[in-house]
Coordinates of C-alpha atoms in Angstrom, one line a residue:
M1372 CA 80.5 95.1 92.9
T1373 CA 80.6 98.3 95.0
A1374 CA 82.0 101.0 92.8
A1375 CA 83.4 104.5 93.8
T1376 CA 81.6 107.4 92.7
S1377 CA 84.6 109.5 91.7
S1378 CA 85.0 111.1 88.3
D1379 CA 87.3 109.6 85.9
A1380 CA 89.8 112.4 86.6
D1381 CA 90.0 111.6 90.2
L1382 CA 90.7 107.9 89.6
R1383 CA 94.1 106.3 90.1
S1384 CA 95.2 103.6 87.7
T1385 CA 97.3 100.5 88.0
P1386 CA 100.4 99.8 85.9
L1387 CA 98.3 97.7 83.6
L1388 CA 96.0 100.3 82.4
A1389 CA 97.3 100.4 78.9
L1390 CA 97.2 96.7 78.6
H1391 CA 93.6 96.6 79.9
Q1392 CA 92.6 99.3 77.3
K1393 CA 94.5 97.3 74.5
L1394 CA 92.6 94.2 75.5
G1395 CA 89.2 96.0 75.3
A1396 CA 88.3 95.9 78.9
R1397 CA 85.4 97.8 80.2
M1398 CA 86.7 100.1 82.9
V1399 CA 84.8 101.0 86.0
P1400 CA 85.7 103.1 89.1
F1401 CA 86.5 100.7 92.0
A1402 CA 88.2 101.5 95.4
G1403 CA 89.4 104.7 93.9
Y1404 CA 91.0 103.0 90.8
S1405 CA 90.0 102.6 87.1
M1406 CA 89.7 98.9 87.0
P1407 CA 88.5 96.2 84.4
V1408 CA 85.1 94.8 85.3
Q1409 CA 85.0 92.6 82.3
Y1410 CA 86.8 92.0 78.8
P1411 CA 85.0 91.4 75.4
Q1412 CA 84.4 87.7 76.1
G1413 CA 82.1 88.6 79.0
L1414 CA 81.7 87.8 82.7
M1415 CA 80.3 84.2 82.2
A1416 CA 83.0 83.2 79.8
E1417 CA 85.8 84.6 82.0
H1418 CA 84.3 82.8 85.2
L1419 CA 84.1 79.5 83.5
H1420 CA 87.5 79.9 81.8
T1421 CA 89.1 80.4 85.3
R1422 CA 87.3 77.3 86.7
K1423 CA 88.7 75.0 83.8
A1424 CA 92.1 76.7 82.8
A1425 CA 93.7 80.0 84.0
G1426 CA 92.5 83.4 84.5
L1427 CA 94.7 86.4 85.0
F1428 CA 93.5 89.3 87.4
D1429 CA 95.0 92.6 88.0
V1430 CA 94.7 93.3 91.7
S1431 CA 97.4 96.0 91.9
H1432 CA 94.8 98.3 93.5
M1433 CA 95.3 96.3 96.8
G1434 CA 97.8 97.5 99.4
Q1435 CA 101.1 96.0 100.1
L1436 CA 103.3 96.7 103.0
V1437 CA 106.0 95.0 105.2
L1438 CA 106.6 95.3 109.0
R1439 CA 110.3 95.0 110.0
G1440 CA 112.0 94.6 113.3
P1441 CA 112.4 92.0 116.2
D1442 CA 109.0 92.9 117.7
A1443 CA 107.1 93.0 114.4
A1444 CA 105.2 89.6 114.9
T1445 CA 104.2 90.4 118.6
A1446 CA 103.3 93.9 117.5
L1447 CA 101.0 92.6 114.7
E1448 CA 99.5 90.1 117.0
S1449 CA 98.3 92.8 119.2
L1450 CA 96.0 94.2 116.5
M1451 CA 94.4 90.8 115.4
P1452 CA 92.8 87.7 117.0
V1453 CA 95.2 85.4 115.0
D1454 CA 98.4 83.6 115.7
V1455 CA 101.2 85.8 114.2
I1456 CA 104.0 84.8 116.4
G1457 CA 103.7 81.0 115.6
L1458 CA 103.5 81.4 111.8
G1459 CA 106.3 79.5 110.1
L1460 CA 108.8 80.8 107.6
H1461 CA 107.1 81.6 104.2
K1462 CA 103.8 80.5 105.5
Q1463 CA 100.8 82.8 104.9
R1464 CA 97.7 83.3 106.9
Y1465 CA 94.4 85.1 106.7
G1466 CA 94.0 88.0 109.4
L1467 CA 91.4 90.4 110.6
L1468 CA 92.2 94.0 112.0
L1469 CA 89.6 94.7 114.6
N1470 CA 88.3 97.9 116.3
E1471 CA 87.5 98.1 120.0
Q1472 CA 84.0 96.7 119.5
G1473 CA 85.4 93.8 117.8
G1474 CA 84.3 95.1 114.3
I1475 CA 86.3 94.2 111.3
L1476 CA 88.3 97.1 110.0
D1477 CA 89.6 95.0 107.2
D1478 CA 90.6 91.4 106.2
L1479 CA 94.0 90.8 104.9
M1480 CA 96.8 88.3 104.1
F1481 CA 100.1 88.2 105.8
V1482 CA 103.3 86.1 105.2
N1483 CA 106.3 85.5 107.6
R1484 CA 109.2 86.0 105.2
G1485 CA 111.9 85.9 107.8
D1486 CA 113.2 89.2 107.5
D1487 CA 109.9 90.8 107.6
L1488 CA 106.0 90.3 107.6
F1489 CA 104.5 91.0 104.2
L1490 CA 100.9 92.2 104.2
I1491 CA 98.3 92.5 101.7
V1492 CA 95.2 94.5 102.5
N1493 CA 92.1 95.6 100.6
G1494 CA 92.4 98.4 98.0
A1495 CA 89.6 100.6 99.5
C1496 CA 91.0 100.3 103.0
K1497 CA 94.7 100.5 102.4
E1498 CA 95.3 104.0 103.5
A1499 CA 93.2 103.7 106.6
D1500 CA 94.8 100.3 107.3
I1501 CA 98.5 101.6 107.0
T1502 CA 97.6 104.7 109.1
H1503 CA 95.8 102.4 111.8
I1504 CA 98.9 100.1 112.0
Q1505 CA 101.4 102.9 112.1
N1506 CA 99.5 104.7 114.8
R1507 CA 99.1 101.5 116.8
I1508 CA 102.5 99.7 116.4
G1509 CA 104.7 102.2 114.5
N1510 CA 106.7 102.7 117.6
R1511 CA 107.4 98.9 118.0
C1512 CA 108.4 98.1 114.4
E1513 CA 109.1 99.7 111.1
V1514 CA 105.9 100.1 108.9
V1515 CA 106.9 100.3 105.2
P1516 CA 104.2 100.8 102.4
L1517 CA 105.1 99.4 99.1
P1518 CA 103.4 101.7 96.6
D1519 CA 105.8 100.8 93.7
R1520 CA 104.7 97.1 93.5
A1521 CA 102.0 95.7 91.3
L1522 CA 100.0 92.6 92.3
L1523 CA 98.6 90.0 89.8
A1524 CA 96.7 86.8 90.5
L1525 CA 96.9 83.7 88.3
Q1526 CA 94.0 81.4 89.2
G1527 CA 92.7 78.1 87.9
P1528 CA 93.6 74.4 87.6
Q1529 CA 96.1 75.0 84.9
A1530 CA 97.8 78.1 86.7
V1531 CA 100.7 76.0 88.1
S1532 CA 101.7 74.5 84.7
V1533 CA 101.8 78.0 83.1
L1534 CA 103.6 79.7 85.9
E1535 CA 106.1 76.9 86.2
R1536 CA 107.1 77.5 82.4
L1537 CA 107.9 81.2 83.3
I1538 CA 109.3 80.6 86.8
P1539 CA 110.8 77.3 87.3
G1540 CA 110.4 76.0 90.9
V1541 CA 107.1 77.7 91.6
S1542 CA 105.2 74.4 91.4
A1543 CA 107.0 73.4 94.8
L1544 CA 104.8 75.8 96.7
V1545 CA 101.7 74.5 98.4
F1546 CA 98.4 76.3 99.4
M1547 CA 99.2 79.3 101.7
T1548 CA 103.1 79.3 101.4
G1549 CA 105.2 81.6 99.3
N1550 CA 108.9 82.4 98.4
H1551 CA 111.1 84.8 96.6
F1552 CA 111.7 84.4 92.9
D1553 CA 113.4 86.0 89.9
W1554 CA 112.0 86.9 86.5
Q1555 CA 114.3 88.6 84.1
G1556 CA 116.2 90.3 86.8
H1557 CA 113.0 91.5 88.7
A1558 CA 112.4 90.5 92.3
L1559 CA 109.0 88.5 92.7
Y1560 CA 107.4 87.4 95.7
I1561 CA 104.8 84.7 94.9
T1562 CA 102.3 82.9 97.2
R1563 CA 100.2 79.9 96.3
S1564 CA 96.7 81.4 97.2
G1565 CA 94.0 83.5 95.8
Y1566 CA 90.3 84.4 96.2
T1567 CA 88.6 82.1 93.7
G1568 CA 88.5 78.8 95.4
E1569 CA 90.9 77.4 92.7
D1570 CA 94.5 76.5 92.8
G1571 CA 96.5 79.6 91.9
F1572 CA 99.0 82.2 92.7
E1573 CA 99.4 85.8 93.7
I1574 CA 102.4 87.5 92.4
S1575 CA 104.0 90.7 93.9
L1576 CA 106.3 92.4 91.5
P1577 CA 107.8 95.9 90.6
D1578 CA 105.4 98.2 88.7
D1579 CA 107.8 98.5 85.8
A1580 CA 107.8 94.8 85.3
A1581 CA 104.1 94.3 85.6
Q1582 CA 103.0 94.8 82.0
A1583 CA 105.8 92.6 80.5
F1584 CA 105.1 89.8 82.9
A1585 CA 101.4 89.9 82.5
E1586 CA 101.8 89.8 78.6
A1587 CA 104.1 86.8 79.0
L1588 CA 101.3 85.0 81.0
L1589 CA 98.6 86.0 78.5
A1590 CA 100.9 84.6 75.7
Q1591 CA 100.3 81.2 77.2
P1592 CA 97.5 79.4 75.5
E1593 CA 95.7 78.5 78.8
V1594 CA 95.4 82.1 80.0
A1595 CA 92.7 84.7 79.6
P1596 CA 92.4 88.0 81.3
V1597 CA 89.6 88.4 83.9
G1598 CA 88.0 91.4 85.4
L1599 CA 86.3 92.3 88.7
G1600 CA 82.9 90.8 87.6
A1601 CA 84.2 87.3 87.5
R1602 CA 86.4 87.9 90.4
N1603 CA 83.3 88.6 92.4
S1604 CA 81.3 85.6 91.1
L1605 CA 84.2 83.3 91.7
R1606 CA 84.8 84.3 95.3
L1607 CA 81.2 84.2 96.0
E1608 CA 80.9 80.6 94.8
A1609 CA 83.8 79.8 97.1
G1610 CA 82.0 81.3 100.0
L1611 CA 84.6 84.0 100.5
C1612 CA 83.7 87.4 102.0
L1613 CA 84.0 90.8 100.2
Y1614 CA 84.9 93.4 102.7
G1615 CA 82.4 96.3 102.6
N1616 CA 79.6 93.7 101.7
D1617 CA 79.8 90.6 103.8
I1618 CA 81.9 91.9 106.6
D1619 CA 82.6 95.4 108.0
T1620 CA 83.1 97.6 111.1
T1621 CA 79.7 96.6 112.4
T1622 CA 80.4 92.7 112.2
T1623 CA 82.5 90.6 114.5
P1624 CA 84.4 87.7 113.3
V1625 CA 82.0 85.4 115.1
E1626 CA 79.0 87.0 113.5
G1627 CA 80.9 86.7 110.1
A1628 CA 81.3 83.0 110.7
L1629 CA 85.1 83.5 110.7
N1630 CA 85.7 81.6 113.9
W1631 CA 88.2 79.3 111.7
A1632 CA 90.5 82.4 111.4
I1633 CA 91.0 82.5 115.2
Q1634 CA 93.6 80.1 116.2
K1635 CA 93.2 78.1 119.6
V1636 CA 96.3 79.9 121.0
R1637 CA 94.3 83.4 120.9
R1638 CA 91.2 82.0 122.4
S1639 CA 90.0 81.7 126.0
G1640 CA 92.5 79.3 127.8
G1641 CA 95.0 79.5 125.0
E1642 CA 98.7 80.4 125.6
R1643 CA 98.2 84.0 124.3
E1644 CA 94.5 84.5 124.8
G1645 CA 93.1 87.9 124.1
G1646 CA 95.2 91.1 124.0
F1647 CA 93.5 92.3 120.7
P1648 CA 91.1 95.2 120.2
G1649 CA 87.6 94.0 121.2
A1650 CA 88.9 90.8 122.6
A1651 CA 86.2 90.8 125.5
I1652 CA 83.4 90.8 123.0
V1653 CA 84.9 88.3 120.4
L1654 CA 86.0 85.8 123.1
E1655 CA 82.5 86.1 124.8
Q1656 CA 80.8 85.4 121.4
L1657 CA 83.1 82.4 120.8
Q1658 CA 82.3 80.9 124.4
N1659 CA 78.6 81.6 124.2
P1660 CA 77.3 81.6 120.7
E1661 CA 73.7 81.6 121.7
Q1662 CA 74.2 85.3 122.6
L1663 CA 74.6 86.2 118.9
K1664 CA 71.9 88.3 117.4
R1665 CA 72.9 87.5 113.8
K1666 CA 75.1 85.0 112.0
R1667 CA 76.4 84.8 108.3
V1668 CA 75.0 82.0 106.2
G1669 CA 75.0 80.6 102.8
L1670 CA 71.8 80.5 100.8
I1671 CA 70.6 78.8 97.5
A1672 CA 67.4 79.9 95.8
L1673 CA 65.0 77.2 95.1
E1674 CA 63.7 79.1 92.0
R1675 CA 65.9 80.3 89.2
I1676 CA 65.4 84.0 90.2
P1677 CA 68.6 85.9 91.0
V1678 CA 68.7 87.4 94.6
R1679 CA 70.9 90.4 95.1
E1680 CA 72.1 92.4 98.0
P1681 CA 70.5 94.2 99.9
A1682 CA 67.4 92.1 99.5
V1683 CA 65.3 91.6 102.8
L1684 CA 64.9 88.0 104.2
E1685 CA 61.6 87.0 105.9
N1686 CA 60.3 83.9 107.6
M1687 CA 57.2 81.8 106.9
D1688 CA 55.2 84.4 108.8
G1689 CA 56.5 87.3 106.8
Q1690 CA 58.7 88.7 109.8
H1691 CA 62.0 90.3 108.9
I1692 CA 64.9 88.1 109.9
G1693 CA 67.8 89.2 107.9
H1694 CA 69.2 90.5 104.7
I1695 CA 71.4 89.5 101.7
T1696 CA 75.0 90.9 101.6
S1697 CA 76.1 89.2 98.3
G1698 CA 74.0 87.5 95.7
L1699 CA 74.1 86.5 92.1
L1700 CA 73.4 83.7 89.6
S1701 CA 76.2 81.2 90.0
P1702 CA 77.8 80.5 86.5
T1703 CA 79.1 77.2 87.7
L1704 CA 75.8 75.9 89.3
N1705 CA 73.4 77.9 87.1
Q1706 CA 71.6 78.6 90.3
P1707 CA 71.2 81.8 92.4
V1708 CA 73.5 81.7 95.5
A1709 CA 74.0 84.3 98.2
L1710 CA 75.7 85.2 101.5
A1711 CA 73.4 86.8 104.1
Y1712 CA 73.0 87.7 107.8
V1713 CA 70.1 86.0 109.6
E1714 CA 68.9 85.7 113.0
P1715 CA 70.4 82.6 114.7
D1716 CA 67.1 80.6 114.8
Y1717 CA 67.4 80.5 111.0
A1718 CA 71.0 79.7 110.5
T1719 CA 70.8 75.9 110.6
A1720 CA 71.6 74.3 107.4
G1721 CA 68.4 73.2 105.6
T1722 CA 66.2 76.0 107.0
E1723 CA 64.0 77.6 104.3
I1724 CA 63.4 81.2 104.3
F1725 CA 62.2 84.0 101.7
A1726 CA 64.0 86.7 100.1
M1727 CA 61.8 89.7 98.9
V1728 CA 62.8 90.4 95.2
R1729 CA 60.5 93.2 93.8
G1730 CA 57.9 92.5 96.4
K1731 CA 57.7 88.8 95.6
P1732 CA 59.0 86.1 97.9
V1733 CA 61.7 83.9 96.6
P1734 CA 62.2 80.6 98.6
M1735 CA 65.8 80.0 99.7
K1736 CA 67.5 77.4 101.7
V1737 CA 70.3 77.7 104.1
V1738 CA 73.4 75.6 103.0
A1739 CA 77.0 75.2 103.9
T1740 CA 79.7 77.0 102.0
P1741 CA 81.6 76.8 99.8
F1742 CA 78.8 76.5 97.1
V1743 CA 81.4 75.1 94.7
P1744 CA 84.1 72.7 96.1
T1745 CA 87.5 74.3 96.4
N1746 CA 90.6 73.1 94.6
Y1747 CA 93.5 74.3 96.7
F1748 CA 96.7 72.4 96.4
R1749 CA 97.9 71.1 99.7
G1750 CA 100.6 68.9 98.5

C-alpha cells in the first residue's frame, strides 16, 4: 500500500477512529488519513476470513458526492468514456475520469438514483476530482460533496445474511445495484458491490451513525474487522486495479486493459461516440490495439518468491520489457501473483518472462485475471 508521508498531526480521521483503536488496529497514514492497516489477528487471517465469512472495512476516507439537475447525466458523460445516460434507475457502473491525453485521473463508481447521480471516488484523489468535476461541468449541474457521510464495506459470502438481519430487504439487491434503506432512523444508501471479488455491500451512512452501525455488524458472529492490508491482497487476487499503482494519469484505459468499461455506445460507430477528454487517442487505441506500446497483464510466479512493485521485468535475453505495479504472495493461492505492464509482444497468456528480485531472475507466467474466481451475486 502506498502511504502518505504526513505526520500524525496532519492526518485526518474517519468517524471510526475510536473503534479502530479499541479493536487494537495498527494505524498507518493513507491518502491523508489515519487508517487501520490490520488488526491483531493479522492480514492473512483477515483475508481468509473475508473469503469464507464476512469482513468489515472502513472506507470512509473515500469521496462521496452527488450531481443534480436535468443535465447531470449528459454532463458527467462528457468527462468519461462510459455510458452514463443509459444507466437504469439504481444501477451502478464503474467509470473513469480522463485527461486530454486519455490518461486516467481517477476511477470511480457511480449510481443513477433518479433524483441524482451518486459518485464514490478514491480518497487520495477526491479533492482534485471534485474540483475537476466542478470546473468542467459545474455550470451544467449542481455538484454537491458529501463530507459528512461515512462509507463501510461488508464483504464475503456471508455478508448478505448478516446485513439482511439488520436491514430487511437488502438481500433483494443484485451485483451493481443499490437502493435507499433506513437503520434506526438514519438514511442509508446501499449498493451490492465492493472491491474484493466477493459478494458484498458498500454502505453510505451519516457520520454520526457509523460507529453504532459498525458495532452492530461486528456483533454478528460471522463478521470480523479487516484493514487496508487485506483489502489490498483481496483486490489483487480479484485482478482489480489500485489507482496510483496499476493505473494513473500516464495510462489510458486501453493500456490498462479496461476496455470492458467502455460501452459500445461510446466507441467508434456508437450512438454517442467520443465527446470525452482524450477521445481521439482512446478510440484509436481501441480500433488499432497493435499500436499500443504496453499493456497491463496478470502474472503468476513459478517459484514461491514474492515479487513486489516496482520490480523490473525482462525477457529470456535479459532485455527490459516492463515492470510490476502490484505484487504479493496470494493468501488464497499460496502463490505469488502480480499485475504488471509489459510490451504487447509479451502480453499473451502463457508467455514466460522474468521478474528481477534482488538481482535474481524469478520466472513468471502471463495469466488471465482474476487470479481467484469472483463470487458476485447476479441473481
